[in-house]
């Protein structure tokens, strides 16, 4: 099995080492966003995908999570 | 020339300076043996000063095949025997050997540090055969008085502690470097059948690891939102921006609620807090500090600063720059240097002001260097036209820093005005210089901006013009730049003051990092990942710190050298065995990354026609000519192509042509100025005629 984003060797949750780390960070920061803006997981992913402050790998993970559950 | 004294200097300019200083008339005879210069001075007998040109000897494999690892057998060789581009060292060594034949006294006159001591030792040992009887000159500047003093008070023998430490460091670095670099290079070659030099080492490994770690942190960064509240207030007819007492508000509803309750309410000056602070003079420059300051002020890379400082030292304008000391001992004669500097119109007022003080006490830091004091100007003034751009700036910076360390502290007043709006506090922050102190001596390099606030009294009413709620996001950690990376390397004690700049340069030349922002390439990430997985100790700063400690030990007890080398080999043995057993898998990821960066180097930008493809420099199989084509051509989606010049090297510029929007390329041709070019022959910038011709052709 390969990472569903970049095709690299798999590490965790269907992602390679870096994308898994980005996914983990996304999960951890959701609580902060929920408190700050009272938004849903999907809205959160949308914000992250568009934010110029988000890391490249994080944006890629947000993108794929959104496309998997439109 | 029977019975002469032979002094070995580190470089030709240093040799000339030593000869001038030691000749009784300050006019030594200049000779040349082929391309090798040397100098003949007269001073109670003949003195020949011959220069090296950096290291003439190096560690290399002794016996066995060159394309295998592990290798643990090494010897010191003349560089021309083992390095392709070092043939020039042959003439150098031959000249020194010839001049040594009739010499009676041998002196090492190289820079007084580990590298200098090793350069001198190797020449005296291998080219002259006299390392055991040679003496040592010890100096920190190439000024006449110091060189004469160093010659009059020679150390009775070479500094063997420094020599052994230097030798061991080179040997350890060779063991790590050659074995791990070969492991990487040969693994990649095993899979791709192509030779691409890949390297790593005791200092390169952890440095790349820092950069890759930061790159990962940036790429995996998730920002958090927060809100900043501001009140725009008017005092004495002028607008000021007051910030809410809590800098970051984490919930939007809370931020909006504060704005709501403050809206339309009057402001009142609740409290004014004034504090007077002393800002002590800066510390004298050590090498790392000078490199950082030059990067922040002039944008000089650490390597550039290093080479400029070297030239200033060789011109006897500054003391030896590769020092880690932050001390300026009295022995360097502060007053004399200031007197000399006062001969310059530019520095006269400040130098005279300092000279009028009864006692000159420099501000000093904790760091010490047994071999050299902190960097200081010698007081010699450059001849008109001697200094080029860059050299002038760096020298001026060193002179001004030297004067600033003797000056008084600056006095600064900080002011905080607290404004209450419906019991919510907002504050205005100001700062002002009360007494300039050392700032006057360090202009224009002082980084201090005054923020002046009006003179107001507590209890006064303030007009609140508006309230603002700004959306903000936390930011990822910043990328390293040459200045901050040097600081990190210093903090982690990896590399030495002399090698750090070169290591950064090597990371660029190996294509592990790119651009000014030091982005790690795919290849850089793969290399650091392989090392973290298989040789975790190499990427950790602990190893290199341990080696530095071992060097200190060897300086004190040179006999510990063999023990240290054996320990290195024992550490490497299992690691290399493991790497060898995984040649196939390591080679696969490495060659994939090499291919990726090679492809990246050919991409000049996005295709403006199909918007999805990339424009690539390609070579036609039919004609052998190169041109720009779109990557979507192979899928029959886009036929965009442009011609390219057939000579020289083509590099992407990451710039877009202002006239037509096509990505531009840089053409590099030998003996010609680099040339930026828009590849589109129909570009309006290239004139109507050509455009019409091309349109007709189409």
XYZ file of C-alpha atoms in Angstrom:
768
model
C 0.000 0.000 0.000
C 1.146 3.503 -0.800
C 0.243 6.922 0.615
C -3.019 8.038 -0.980
C -1.589 11.485 -1.684
C 2.007 11.079 -2.830
C 2.495 7.358 -3.376
C 5.310 7.152 -0.814
C 5.725 4.257 1.587
C 2.825 3.951 4.027
C 3.179 4.827 7.721
C -0.185 5.603 9.331
C -3.900 6.012 8.477
C -3.183 5.499 4.766
C -0.595 8.259 4.719
C 3.197 8.443 4.415
C 5.322 9.780 7.284
C 4.810 13.476 6.504
C 1.165 13.325 5.497
C 0.459 11.259 8.624
C 2.131 13.955 10.700
C 0.063 16.627 8.950
C -3.112 14.602 9.592
C -2.196 14.242 13.246
C -1.668 18.011 13.525
C -5.027 18.597 11.848
C -6.763 16.410 14.424
C -4.993 18.084 17.338
C -5.773 21.635 16.228
C -9.455 21.055 15.492
C -10.421 21.590 19.114
C -8.848 25.076 19.049
C -10.726 26.034 15.860
C -13.997 24.668 17.224
C -13.690 26.799 20.344
C -12.606 29.866 18.390
C -15.218 29.820 15.645
C -17.727 27.140 16.608
C -17.356 25.326 13.286
C -17.779 21.743 12.083
C -14.959 19.394 10.984
C -15.843 19.941 7.329
C -15.923 23.719 7.649
C -12.597 23.493 9.459
C -11.025 21.501 6.625
C -12.337 24.058 4.148
C -10.725 26.895 6.102
C -7.424 25.058 6.355
C -7.401 24.249 2.653
C -7.732 27.907 1.746
C -5.566 29.493 4.427
C -2.233 30.885 3.268
C -0.836 30.099 6.716
C -1.409 26.331 6.407
C 1.506 24.062 5.534
C 1.613 22.416 2.135
C 1.172 18.859 3.436
C -1.692 19.937 5.685
C -3.493 21.483 2.721
C -3.039 18.272 0.731
C -4.495 16.193 3.562
C -7.438 18.591 4.018
C -8.085 18.439 0.286
C -8.178 14.643 0.175
C -10.319 14.377 3.321
C -12.818 16.766 1.789
C -12.892 14.913 -1.511
C -13.390 11.573 0.262
C -16.410 12.914 2.204
C -17.908 15.666 0.061
C 71.636 30.062 0.569
C 73.430 28.046 3.257
C 72.272 28.231 6.830
C 69.236 30.391 6.321
C 66.053 30.498 8.376
C 62.997 29.035 6.625
C 59.583 30.308 7.685
C 56.483 28.570 6.346
C 53.501 30.915 6.072
C 49.894 29.980 5.359
C 49.324 32.144 2.282
C 51.403 34.281 -0.135
C 50.096 37.591 1.253
C 50.916 36.510 4.803
C 54.390 35.398 3.661
C 55.048 38.797 2.123
C 53.884 40.586 5.266
C 56.120 38.448 7.460
C 59.099 39.083 5.143
C 58.467 42.845 5.116
C 58.164 42.924 8.906
C 61.359 40.940 9.448
C 63.604 42.560 6.818
C 65.850 45.208 8.354
C 64.932 47.677 5.585
C 61.375 46.417 5.215
C 62.198 45.637 1.590
C 62.575 41.888 1.175
C 63.554 40.448 -2.203
C 60.731 38.803 -4.004
C 61.436 35.569 -5.901
C 59.457 33.097 -7.900
C 60.116 29.439 -8.557
C 57.780 28.777 -11.442
C 54.413 29.830 -10.092
C 55.457 29.689 -6.462
C 56.415 32.995 -4.854
C 58.792 33.273 -1.911
C 60.559 36.134 -0.133
C 64.062 36.744 1.097
C 64.579 39.011 4.086
C 67.808 40.118 5.733
C 67.926 40.297 9.537
C 71.102 39.111 11.205
C 71.290 36.513 8.458
C 69.067 35.338 5.681
C 65.381 34.515 6.229
C 63.372 32.804 3.499
C 59.603 33.058 3.889
C 57.709 30.611 1.729
C 53.930 30.382 1.627
C 51.637 27.402 1.477
C 48.272 27.844 -0.156
C 46.039 26.289 2.466
C 46.432 22.524 2.963
C 49.064 20.893 0.731
C 48.496 17.473 2.321
C 45.312 15.557 2.967
C 43.984 12.289 4.377
C 43.174 9.628 1.797
C 42.674 5.910 1.467
C 45.874 3.917 1.509
C 45.449 0.926 -0.762
C 42.350 -1.007 -1.789
C 39.655 -0.201 -4.341
C 38.297 3.328 -4.432
C 34.736 2.303 -5.156
C 33.953 0.309 -2.063
C 33.223 0.704 1.600
C 33.904 0.311 4.491
C 37.418 1.751 4.401
C 39.411 2.284 7.556
C 42.953 2.436 6.156
C 44.226 5.946 5.554
C 47.405 7.981 5.308
C 48.389 11.594 4.770
C 49.260 12.247 1.120
C 50.350 15.262 -0.916
C 47.112 16.520 -2.395
C 48.328 16.254 -5.992
C 48.517 12.473 -5.622
C 44.923 11.974 -4.504
C 42.861 14.937 -5.713
C 42.096 15.591 -9.343
C 42.065 19.372 -9.174
C 45.128 19.745 -6.942
C 48.008 19.315 -9.391
C 49.242 22.810 -8.528
C 50.281 21.591 -5.070
C 53.112 19.553 -6.663
C 55.094 22.652 -7.677
C 54.417 24.180 -4.276
C 55.750 21.168 -2.365
C 58.793 20.871 -4.652
C 59.740 24.526 -4.119
C 59.403 24.249 -0.344
C 61.512 21.051 -0.318
C 64.189 22.788 -2.424
C 64.296 25.806 -0.097
C 64.501 23.497 2.926
C 67.688 21.803 1.718
C 70.114 24.448 3.004
C 67.986 25.809 5.804
C 69.247 25.625 9.353
C 66.323 26.872 11.374
C 62.700 25.984 10.578
C 59.754 28.066 11.745
C 56.028 27.496 11.421
C 54.575 30.945 10.652
C 51.022 29.825 9.803
C 47.940 31.186 11.591
C 47.832 30.176 15.218
C 44.846 27.835 15.261
C 44.151 24.144 14.674
C 44.111 24.378 10.878
C 47.116 26.709 10.672
C 49.126 24.518 12.997
C 48.282 21.441 10.937
C 49.155 23.117 7.606
C 52.550 24.143 8.969
C 53.209 20.792 10.636
C 52.482 18.754 7.500
C 54.794 20.901 5.373
C 57.559 20.845 7.949
C 57.167 17.095 8.378
C 56.698 15.847 4.830
C 58.279 18.535 2.620
C 61.143 19.525 4.959
C 61.476 16.530 7.287
C 62.020 18.907 10.211
C 58.791 18.973 12.225
C 60.594 17.720 15.322
C 63.076 20.625 15.440
C 60.872 23.386 14.066
C 59.765 26.363 16.153
C 56.520 28.294 16.160
C 55.616 31.949 15.611
C 52.521 32.993 17.520
C 50.590 36.096 16.401
C 47.045 37.395 16.047
C 47.595 40.211 13.546
C 49.884 40.614 10.585
C 51.125 44.012 11.756
C 54.833 44.725 11.665
C 55.250 45.111 15.424
C 53.390 41.934 16.302
C 55.237 39.872 13.680
C 58.600 41.183 14.870
C 57.626 40.408 18.453
C 56.496 36.898 17.467
C 59.837 36.293 15.700
C 61.838 37.526 18.676
C 59.938 35.305 21.100
C 59.509 32.045 19.152
C 57.884 29.081 20.873
C 60.623 26.425 21.229
C 58.627 23.747 19.421
C 55.480 23.239 17.373
C 52.163 23.277 19.215
C 51.760 19.494 19.078
C 48.520 19.556 21.050
C 46.822 21.630 18.349
C 48.501 19.599 15.590
C 47.298 16.248 16.928
C 43.804 17.612 17.501
C 43.746 18.919 13.913
C 45.011 15.628 12.499
C 42.450 13.626 14.459
C 39.596 15.875 13.390
C 40.560 15.449 9.731
C 40.892 11.696 10.171
C 37.558 11.295 11.977
C 35.829 13.463 9.407
C 37.414 11.425 6.637
C 36.231 8.149 8.210
C 32.640 9.339 8.546
C 32.592 11.287 5.315
C 34.148 8.748 2.961
C 32.245 5.748 4.298
C 28.784 7.279 4.548
C 29.129 9.274 1.331
C 30.238 6.141 -0.515
C 27.350 4.213 1.018
C 24.891 6.774 -0.364
C 26.573 7.253 -3.745
C 27.126 3.563 -4.424
C 23.595 2.612 -3.367
C 22.158 5.146 -5.829
C 24.540 3.968 -8.547
C 23.672 0.335 -7.897
C 20.045 1.038 -8.821
C 20.322 3.726 -11.502
C 23.716 2.719 -12.959
C 24.530 6.436 -12.981
C 27.119 8.185 -10.868
C 25.768 11.106 -8.839
C 28.035 12.294 -6.038
C 26.138 12.296 -2.738
C 27.787 13.264 0.475
C 27.274 13.521 4.178
C 29.471 13.900 7.190
C 29.778 14.595 10.844
C 28.732 18.245 10.491
C 26.802 18.106 7.224
C 24.465 15.404 8.599
C 23.085 17.279 11.624
C 22.963 20.590 9.736
C 20.803 19.095 7.003
C 18.736 17.417 9.707
C 17.931 20.817 11.314
C 16.867 22.225 7.973
C 14.755 19.193 7.088
C 13.128 19.238 10.535
C 12.183 22.888 10.117
C 10.900 22.199 6.605
C 8.673 19.412 7.950
C 7.386 21.648 10.752
C 6.448 24.320 8.167
C 4.834 21.858 5.759
C 2.780 20.193 8.503
C 1.807 23.407 10.239
C -1.840 24.006 11.129
C -2.553 27.651 12.018
C -4.880 28.671 14.845
C -7.095 31.747 14.570
C -6.991 34.566 17.091
C -8.120 38.173 17.227
C -6.296 41.401 18.000
C -8.213 44.462 19.191
C -7.121 48.017 18.487
C -8.472 51.399 19.475
C -7.573 54.328 17.250
C -7.351 57.292 19.603
C -6.654 60.965 19.026
C -4.305 62.873 21.328
C -3.319 66.479 20.640
C -4.737 66.208 17.133
C -2.681 63.159 16.213
C -3.908 59.569 15.774
C -2.372 56.668 17.688
C -3.042 52.947 17.663
C -3.617 51.509 21.150
C -3.571 47.716 21.564
C -5.927 45.793 23.855
C -4.210 44.617 27.044
C -4.694 40.971 26.146
C -2.684 40.667 22.934
C -4.455 37.605 21.493
C -8.106 36.724 22.029
C -8.774 33.119 21.209
C -12.562 33.203 20.703
C -14.249 35.343 18.095
C -17.371 35.884 20.233
C -15.239 37.237 23.092
C -13.462 39.669 20.766
C -16.745 40.884 19.298
C -18.260 41.291 22.759
C -15.424 43.590 23.893
C -15.743 45.709 20.755
C -19.491 45.928 21.353
C -19.237 47.174 24.952
C -16.509 49.706 24.082
C -18.161 51.109 20.978
C -19.125 54.799 21.343
C -17.676 55.036 24.856
C -15.121 57.739 25.789
C -11.528 56.962 26.665
C -9.587 58.071 29.723
C -5.835 58.097 30.391
C -5.784 55.651 33.250
C -2.095 55.328 33.955
C 1.262 56.385 32.528
C 4.258 54.164 33.248
C 7.722 55.463 32.448
C 10.827 53.316 32.856
C 14.429 54.204 32.277
C 16.608 51.419 30.916
C 20.312 51.115 30.267
C 21.380 49.435 27.075
C 24.920 48.183 27.535
C 27.448 48.455 24.684
C 27.651 45.466 22.328
C 30.246 42.734 22.761
C 33.378 42.643 20.624
C 32.983 40.515 17.513
C 33.766 36.827 17.558
C 33.670 35.176 14.133
C 30.101 33.849 14.285
C 28.784 37.136 15.573
C 30.525 39.042 12.775
C 29.074 36.689 10.163
C 25.571 37.123 11.573
C 25.798 40.903 11.826
C 27.157 41.158 8.261
C 24.287 39.002 7.039
C 21.634 41.122 8.782
C 23.178 44.460 7.807
C 24.600 43.827 4.339
C 23.083 40.487 3.305
C 26.554 38.870 3.066
C 26.510 35.072 3.218
C 28.679 33.595 5.990
C 31.121 32.360 3.342
C 31.406 35.810 1.781
C 31.990 37.437 5.171
C 34.603 34.807 5.894
C 36.527 35.506 2.693
C 36.265 39.299 3.070
C 37.470 39.086 6.677
C 40.348 36.894 5.517
C 41.399 39.547 2.973
C 41.180 42.303 5.605
C 43.369 40.184 7.885
C 45.903 39.530 5.145
C 46.043 43.272 4.503
C 46.811 43.760 8.211
C 43.668 45.830 8.716
C 42.040 43.542 11.274
C 43.173 40.854 13.681
C 42.788 37.138 12.962
C 39.052 36.714 12.322
C 38.445 33.005 13.016
C 38.216 33.432 16.744
C 35.559 32.516 19.240
C 36.795 35.029 21.799
C 34.720 37.962 23.024
C 37.625 39.467 24.950
C 39.879 42.382 24.104
C 42.883 42.057 26.425
C 44.981 45.098 27.337
C 47.971 43.553 25.581
C 46.552 44.512 22.185
C 47.004 48.152 23.218
C 43.559 49.721 22.918
C 44.859 53.264 23.140
C 47.398 52.795 20.364
C 44.759 51.392 18.021
C 42.451 54.354 18.731
C 45.307 56.787 18.167
C 45.992 55.181 14.809
C 42.294 55.261 13.913
C 42.122 58.945 14.839
C 44.334 59.640 11.800
C 41.296 58.894 9.672
C 38.970 61.855 9.200
C 35.988 59.533 9.355
C 36.786 58.103 12.797
C 38.682 61.036 14.332
C 35.861 62.587 16.468
C 34.832 59.285 18.021
C 38.387 58.027 18.485
C 39.468 61.298 20.135
C 36.445 61.210 22.422
C 37.407 57.746 23.609
C 41.053 58.747 23.964
C 40.021 61.561 26.289
C 38.750 58.971 28.798
C 41.068 58.202 31.708
C 40.507 54.473 31.508
C 39.463 52.434 28.488
C 37.449 49.415 29.595
C 35.888 47.304 26.855
C 32.558 45.557 27.201
C 33.436 41.857 27.030
C 31.512 38.609 26.683
C 32.042 35.238 28.334
C 33.509 33.382 25.374
C 37.259 32.882 25.277
C 39.696 31.527 22.726
C 43.116 30.482 23.936
C 44.739 31.357 20.605
C 43.301 34.763 19.668
C 41.416 37.729 21.127
C 38.119 38.992 19.673
C 38.234 40.603 16.211
C 39.595 44.167 16.297
C 40.977 46.672 13.810
C 44.759 46.883 13.845
C 44.569 50.667 13.480
C 46.259 50.515 10.071
C 44.368 52.573 7.537
C 43.812 51.185 4.039
C 45.539 52.902 1.129
C 43.137 54.728 -1.150
C 41.539 52.264 -3.517
C 42.800 49.202 -1.620
C 39.416 48.129 -0.375
C 36.692 46.989 -2.694
C 32.983 47.191 -2.005
C 32.093 44.745 0.716
C 35.570 44.987 2.199
C 34.966 48.670 2.965
C 31.631 47.911 4.642
C 32.968 45.053 6.748
C 36.038 46.982 7.857
C 33.896 49.977 8.816
C 31.615 47.673 10.800
C 34.578 46.158 12.669
C 36.086 49.588 13.415
C 32.788 50.968 14.679
C 32.048 47.907 16.775
C 35.539 48.174 18.298
C 34.942 51.816 19.287
C 31.404 51.117 20.523
C 32.568 48.511 23.040
C 34.535 51.207 24.925
C 31.664 53.707 25.018
C 29.087 54.410 27.726
C 25.787 52.545 27.911
C 22.837 54.152 26.115
C 19.890 55.315 28.215
C 16.417 54.636 26.920
C 13.047 55.595 28.258
C 10.120 53.300 27.639
C 6.614 54.678 28.095
C 3.311 52.883 28.436
C 0.074 54.869 28.355
C -2.921 52.868 29.561
C -6.262 54.042 28.196
C -9.481 52.826 29.757
C -12.549 52.480 27.524
C -15.582 51.322 29.487
C -13.209 49.586 31.965
C -11.339 47.746 29.203
C -7.659 48.678 29.025
C -5.822 49.523 25.815
C -2.204 50.659 25.791
C 0.139 52.810 23.733
C 3.804 51.862 23.772
C 6.625 54.289 23.102
C 10.403 54.413 23.462
C 12.849 57.207 23.283
C 16.621 57.650 23.525
C 17.635 59.803 26.496
C 21.393 59.427 26.139
C 22.892 57.981 22.987
C 26.010 56.495 24.621
C 27.513 53.824 22.364
C 24.807 54.377 19.719
C 26.838 57.386 18.519
C 29.856 55.180 17.878
C 27.981 52.441 16.082
C 25.926 54.487 13.608
C 24.452 53.562 11.132
C 24.454 49.990 12.410
C 22.339 50.576 15.531
C 18.990 48.840 15.317
C 16.716 51.038 17.400
C 13.604 52.883 16.284
C 12.218 55.604 18.465
C 8.461 55.703 18.973
C 7.603 59.085 20.426
C 4.401 59.554 22.423
C 2.787 62.861 23.393
C 3.349 64.386 26.804
C 0.045 63.639 28.574
C -1.281 63.492 32.111
C -3.206 60.788 33.935
C -6.951 61.371 34.054
C -7.137 63.288 30.748
C -9.947 62.384 28.369
C -9.084 60.752 25.034
C -11.109 60.750 21.850
C -11.705 57.194 20.608
C -12.030 57.487 16.837
C -12.654 53.819 16.062
C -12.313 50.264 17.311
C -10.917 47.475 15.168
C -10.977 43.706 15.469
C -8.305 42.090 13.307
C -8.425 38.444 12.226
C -5.042 36.833 12.802
C -3.514 33.376 12.530
C -0.585 31.800 14.303
C 2.374 31.411 11.976
C 4.640 28.477 11.272
C 8.214 28.694 12.549
C 10.343 30.778 10.175
C 12.722 29.188 7.686
C 16.375 29.307 8.548
C 18.508 31.876 6.808
C 22.323 31.839 6.748
C 22.407 34.010 9.881
C 19.965 31.990 11.960
C 21.420 28.665 10.788
C 24.885 29.782 11.895
C 23.445 30.723 15.283
C 21.793 27.310 15.571
C 25.029 25.531 14.604
C 26.930 27.555 17.174
C 24.336 26.871 19.857
C 24.413 23.148 19.160
C 28.213 23.323 18.928
C 28.375 21.643 15.560
C 31.217 22.499 13.197
C 33.873 25.066 13.921
C 33.968 28.781 13.298
C 36.061 28.078 10.186
C 33.994 25.260 8.683
C 30.379 26.294 9.227
C 30.122 28.595 6.206
C 31.597 25.920 3.907
C 29.177 23.291 5.167
C 26.221 25.489 4.241
C 27.743 25.968 0.787
C 28.192 22.196 0.372
C 24.504 21.620 1.123
C 23.707 23.913 -1.813
C 26.227 22.331 -4.169
C 24.946 18.817 -3.400
C 21.434 20.072 -4.217
C 20.166 19.202 -0.734
C 18.869 22.742 -0.237
C 17.855 25.479 -2.640
C 16.984 29.171 -2.829
C 17.866 31.850 -0.267
C 15.187 30.496 2.045
C 17.172 27.220 2.361
C 14.286 24.991 1.313
C 15.210 21.339 1.568
C 14.881 19.523 -1.762
C 13.412 16.050 -2.192
C 16.963 14.705 -2.283
C 17.868 16.506 0.944
C 14.814 14.999 2.654
C 15.613 11.503 1.446
C 19.258 11.715 2.563
C 18.337 12.960 6.022
C 15.632 10.310 6.325
C 18.058 7.508 5.426
C 20.581 8.806 7.918
C 17.983 9.235 10.679
C 16.850 5.685 10.130
C 20.218 3.972 9.814
C 22.736 6.275 11.538
C 20.664 8.270 14.055
C 23.800 9.242 15.960
C 25.187 11.035 12.902
C 22.273 13.431 12.544
C 22.241 14.188 16.232
C 24.372 17.126 17.364
C 25.534 14.967 20.259
C 28.102 13.132 18.142
C 29.777 16.237 16.823
C 29.749 17.815 20.272
C 31.432 14.697 21.605
C 34.099 14.923 18.899
C 34.759 18.568 19.807
C 35.220 17.493 23.431
C 37.600 14.773 22.272
C 39.583 17.412 20.341
C 39.944 19.435 23.522
C 41.143 16.305 25.289
C 43.705 15.566 22.562
C 44.987 19.161 22.747
C 45.787 18.479 26.394
C 46.786 14.822 26.039
C 47.889 14.080 22.443
C 48.436 10.401 23.288
C 44.641 9.841 23.473
C 44.413 10.159 19.676
C 44.527 6.428 18.838
C 41.828 5.685 21.405
C 39.518 8.281 19.845
C 40.079 6.970 16.307
C 39.435 3.397 17.378
C 36.178 4.472 19.010
C 35.080 6.090 15.731
C 35.797 2.921 13.755
C 33.920 0.782 16.275
C 30.924 3.098 15.953
C 30.974 2.971 12.169
C 31.451 -0.770 11.705
C 27.876 -2.005 12.476
C 26.295 1.032 10.807
C 28.077 0.416 7.517
C 27.253 -3.280 7.643
C 23.566 -2.426 7.959
C 23.717 0.141 5.151
C 25.399 -2.376 2.871
C 22.719 -4.975 3.510
C 20.087 -2.466 2.393
C 21.818 -1.132 -0.699
C 18.878 -1.973 -2.948
C 16.141 -0.216 -0.962
C 18.290 2.824 -0.117
C 19.449 3.089 -3.715
C 15.878 3.016 -4.969
C 14.699 6.004 -2.908
C 17.896 7.940 -3.570
C 17.830 7.526 -7.328
C 14.149 8.442 -7.402
C 14.941 11.671 -5.521
C 17.917 12.407 -7.783
C 15.690 12.020 -10.842
C 13.094 14.273 -9.250
C 15.516 17.146 -8.617
C 17.081 16.735 -12.043
C 13.642 17.090 -13.564
C 12.925 20.036 -11.290
C 16.050 21.785 -12.555
C 14.712 21.520 -16.112
C 11.303 23.040 -15.321
C 11.273 26.728 -16.115
C 7.690 27.437 -15.006
C 3.993 26.814 -15.604
C 2.680 26.575 -19.148
C 0.695 29.753 -19.879
C -1.228 28.057 -22.712
C -2.741 24.919 -21.167
C -2.329 26.170 -17.543
C -1.907 22.604 -16.250
C 1.452 21.583 -17.743
C 4.959 22.708 -16.945
C 7.409 24.188 -19.392
C 10.500 22.035 -19.560
C 13.919 22.278 -21.229
C 14.026 19.245 -23.541
C 16.461 17.914 -26.084
C 15.123 16.718 -29.416
C 16.049 13.098 -30.111
C 16.044 13.800 -33.835
C 18.128 16.949 -34.061
C 19.873 16.935 -30.696
C 18.793 20.563 -30.260
C 17.261 21.822 -27.065
C 14.027 23.750 -26.765
C 11.256 24.548 -24.273
C 8.248 22.221 -24.396
C 5.134 21.590 -22.324
C 4.896 18.402 -20.226
C 1.347 17.907 -21.550
C 2.718 17.342 -25.067
C 3.120 13.623 -24.410
C -0.586 13.361 -23.555
C -1.438 15.247 -26.736
C -2.957 18.092 -24.751
C -0.593 20.989 -25.466
C 1.874 21.760 -28.216
C 3.474 24.876 -26.757
C 7.168 25.058 -27.556
C 9.838 27.749 -27.822
C 13.380 27.718 -29.203
C 16.403 28.156 -26.955
C 20.002 29.258 -27.505
C 22.048 26.117 -28.215
C 25.197 27.199 -26.392
C 25.751 27.687 -22.680
C 23.791 26.538 -19.643
C 20.083 27.253 -19.248
C 18.687 27.840 -15.783
C 15.151 28.703 -14.647
C 14.842 32.187 -13.136
C 11.401 31.742 -11.503
C 10.574 35.128 -13.043
C 7.807 35.917 -15.477
C 8.300 38.083 -18.570
C 6.496 41.366 -17.908
C 5.613 41.767 -21.570
C 4.101 38.362 -22.380
C 3.811 36.402 -19.113
C 6.064 33.503 -20.157
C 8.573 32.143 -17.640
C 12.059 33.523 -18.259
C 15.345 31.611 -18.395
C 18.898 32.530 -17.519
C 21.572 31.795 -20.116
C 25.080 31.307 -18.767
C 27.958 31.265 -21.251
C 31.632 31.276 -20.452
C 33.259 34.709 -20.600
C 29.877 36.327 -21.242
C 27.569 38.179 -18.905
C 24.617 36.060 -17.681
C 21.618 36.856 -19.802
C 17.924 36.673 -18.846
C 15.738 35.722 -21.768
C 12.070 35.309 -22.562
C 11.968 32.161 -24.706
C 8.952 33.260 -26.733
C 10.136 34.669 -30.094
C 6.738 36.360 -30.436
C 7.171 38.304 -27.187
C 6.222 41.986 -27.745
C 9.484 42.965 -26.032
C 11.412 41.493 -28.937
C 9.998 43.959 -31.467
C 7.264 43.783 -34.070
C 9.304 42.399 -36.928
C 10.174 39.118 -35.354
C 6.629 38.796 -34.041
C 5.111 39.242 -37.486
C 7.608 36.751 -38.926
C 6.662 34.165 -36.344
C 2.935 34.794 -36.844
C 3.400 34.353 -40.586
C 5.251 31.146 -39.985
C 2.400 29.856 -37.850
